Amino acid sequence: MEQDLQSDEQIRKILSLNRIVVVGMSKNSSKAAHYVPKYLLEHGYDITPVNPTTDEILGKKCYSSISEITEDVDVIDVFRPSDQVLSIVQEAIKKKPKVIWFQEGIHNLEAEELARQSGIQIVFNRCMLAEHQRLLQ
């Protein structure tokens, strides 16, 4: 699967942003959708989980949807299958994040183009944990 064309410097700038909404965050500690945001939380990021099946993950209030979040958002980090991300991007655009980040294995051209047309940077098929360790450790 291809990957976005962001340079290392662009990824570093994205990783300097602090407020991250994690769509599809999991309660299951063995899933990447749990241990990646946990790692980010442990490294000083402000994590807001979105998962309609629970009220709290890692001591953080969990929201059912992006639209329920009242605070400003820098990055929307998505852990959902590629065929489900278009509706997530449509909702995310209303929050005006600087970046929408699709984790490894997630790629949807229509959703990515919609984000770009709305002035939002898109990162796809990359892991925030791996990029953080590669560029900032």
Short mmCIF file of C-alpha atoms in Angstrom, two decimals:
data_model
loop_
_atom_site.label_atom_id
_atom_site.label_comp_id
_atom_site.label_asym_id
_atom_site.label_seq_id
_atom_site.Cartn_x
_atom_site.Cartn_y
_atom_site.Cartn_z
CA MET A 1 0.00 0.00 0.00
CA GLU A 2 1.27 3.44 -0.84
CA GLN A 3 1.94 6.13 1.76
CA ASP A 4 1.38 9.89 1.83
CA LEU A 5 4.12 12.19 0.54
CA GLN A 6 4.74 14.09 3.78
CA SER A 7 8.43 14.78 4.42
CA ASP A 8 10.08 13.93 7.74
CA GLU A 9 10.05 17.65 8.55
CA GLN A 10 6.30 17.86 7.87
CA ILE A 11 5.69 14.80 10.08
CA ARG A 12 7.78 16.38 12.86
CA LYS A 13 5.60 19.51 12.66
CA ILE A 14 2.47 17.38 12.86
CA LEU A 15 3.91 15.51 15.84
CA SER A 16 4.47 18.88 17.56
CA LEU A 17 0.69 19.35 17.69
CA ASN A 18 -0.80 18.32 21.02
CA ARG A 19 -4.58 17.86 20.90
CA ILE A 20 -5.37 14.50 19.30
CA VAL A 21 -8.79 12.93 18.86
CA VAL A 22 -8.53 9.16 18.38
CA VAL A 23 -11.44 7.76 16.38
CA GLY A 24 -11.90 4.06 17.02
CA MET A 25 -9.79 4.00 20.19
CA SER A 26 -10.06 0.58 21.81
CA LYS A 27 -10.36 -0.61 25.41
CA ASN A 28 -8.46 -3.78 24.40
CA SER A 29 -4.83 -3.24 25.43
CA SER A 30 -3.53 -5.68 22.80
CA LYS A 31 -4.89 -3.62 19.90
CA ALA A 32 -2.93 -0.84 18.20
CA ALA A 33 -6.03 1.35 18.64
CA HIS A 34 -5.29 1.17 22.38
CA TYR A 35 -1.53 1.02 22.78
CA VAL A 36 -0.73 3.71 20.19
CA PRO A 37 -2.86 6.42 21.89
CA LYS A 38 -1.66 5.16 25.29
CA TYR A 39 1.93 5.72 24.12
CA LEU A 40 1.00 9.21 22.88
CA LEU A 41 -0.72 10.00 26.20
CA GLU A 42 2.40 8.87 28.07
CA HIS A 43 4.48 11.20 25.87
CA GLY A 44 2.50 14.32 26.76
CA TYR A 45 -0.20 14.41 24.12
CA ASP A 46 -3.76 15.40 25.02
CA ILE A 47 -5.80 12.40 23.85
CA THR A 48 -9.58 12.41 23.38
CA PRO A 49 -11.09 8.98 22.61
CA VAL A 50 -14.02 8.50 20.23
CA ASN A 51 -15.71 5.13 20.65
CA PRO A 52 -19.50 4.83 20.92
CA THR A 53 -19.27 1.55 22.88
CA THR A 54 -17.74 2.92 26.10
CA ASP A 55 -17.72 5.96 28.40
CA GLU A 56 -14.02 6.02 29.32
CA ILE A 57 -10.67 4.72 28.10
CA LEU A 58 -7.39 5.22 29.97
CA GLY A 59 -9.16 7.56 32.38
CA LYS A 60 -10.25 9.86 29.55
CA LYS A 61 -13.91 10.62 28.79
CA CYS A 62 -14.92 8.81 25.64
CA TYR A 63 -17.19 10.45 23.05
CA SER A 64 -19.59 8.71 20.69
CA SER A 65 -18.68 10.94 17.76
CA ILE A 66 -16.31 13.73 16.76
CA SER A 67 -19.18 16.22 16.70
CA GLU A 68 -19.73 15.78 20.47
CA ILE A 69 -16.28 17.18 21.24
CA THR A 70 -16.43 20.86 22.17
CA GLU A 71 -12.68 21.57 22.46
CA ASP A 72 -10.46 22.54 19.54
CA VAL A 73 -8.67 19.67 17.81
CA ASP A 74 -5.24 19.61 16.15
CA VAL A 75 -5.13 16.05 14.80
CA ILE A 76 -7.82 13.46 14.20
CA ASP A 77 -6.13 10.05 14.33
CA VAL A 78 -8.27 7.36 12.71
CA PHE A 79 -8.29 3.65 13.59
CA ARG A 80 -11.18 2.48 11.39
CA PRO A 81 -11.27 0.38 8.20
CA SER A 82 -10.58 2.24 4.95
CA ASP A 83 -14.15 1.74 3.72
CA GLN A 84 -15.51 3.53 6.83
CA VAL A 85 -13.36 6.66 6.82
CA LEU A 86 -15.24 8.84 4.31
CA SER A 87 -18.05 9.56 6.80
CA ILE A 88 -15.43 10.16 9.52
CA VAL A 89 -13.67 12.73 7.34
CA GLN A 90 -16.99 14.40 6.50
CA GLU A 91 -17.66 14.79 10.23
CA ALA A 92 -14.04 15.71 11.03
CA ILE A 93 -13.99 18.60 8.55
CA LYS A 94 -16.59 20.40 10.68
CA LYS A 95 -14.08 20.42 13.61
CA LYS A 96 -11.44 22.07 11.39
CA PRO A 97 -8.44 19.98 12.53
CA LYS A 98 -5.05 20.81 11.08
CA VAL A 99 -4.43 17.14 10.24
CA ILE A 100 -6.32 13.92 9.69
CA TRP A 101 -4.06 10.93 10.23
CA PHE A 102 -5.02 7.46 8.97
CA GLN A 103 -3.08 4.75 10.79
CA GLU A 104 -1.19 1.96 9.04
CA GLY A 105 -3.25 0.03 6.54
CA ILE A 106 -5.82 2.83 6.11
CA HIS A 107 -6.10 4.55 2.75
CA ASN A 108 -9.16 6.08 1.05
CA LEU A 109 -8.56 8.38 -1.93
CA GLU A 110 -12.00 10.00 -1.84
CA ALA A 111 -11.75 10.79 1.89
CA GLU A 112 -8.19 12.07 1.53
CA GLU A 113 -9.10 14.35 -1.37
CA LEU A 114 -12.10 15.71 0.53
CA ALA A 115 -9.84 16.57 3.50
CA ARG A 116 -7.27 18.26 1.23
CA GLN A 117 -10.00 20.32 -0.48
CA SER A 118 -11.00 21.53 2.99
CA GLY A 119 -7.44 22.68 3.71
CA ILE A 120 -6.63 19.79 6.05
CA GLN A 121 -3.32 17.94 5.83
CA ILE A 122 -3.71 14.21 5.36
CA VAL A 123 -1.38 11.46 6.54
CA PHE A 124 -2.17 7.88 5.58
CA ASN A 125 -0.76 4.40 6.07
CA ARG A 126 1.53 5.56 8.89
CA CYS A 127 1.58 4.85 12.61
CA MET A 128 1.90 7.85 14.95
CA LEU A 129 3.80 5.76 17.51
CA ALA A 130 6.30 4.51 14.91
CA GLU A 131 6.78 7.99 13.43
CA HIS A 132 7.22 9.51 16.90
CA GLN A 133 9.86 6.92 17.79
CA ARG A 134 11.59 7.29 14.41
CA LEU A 135 11.71 11.10 14.36
CA LEU A 136 11.57 12.32 17.98
CA GLN A 137 13.29 9.70 20.15
#
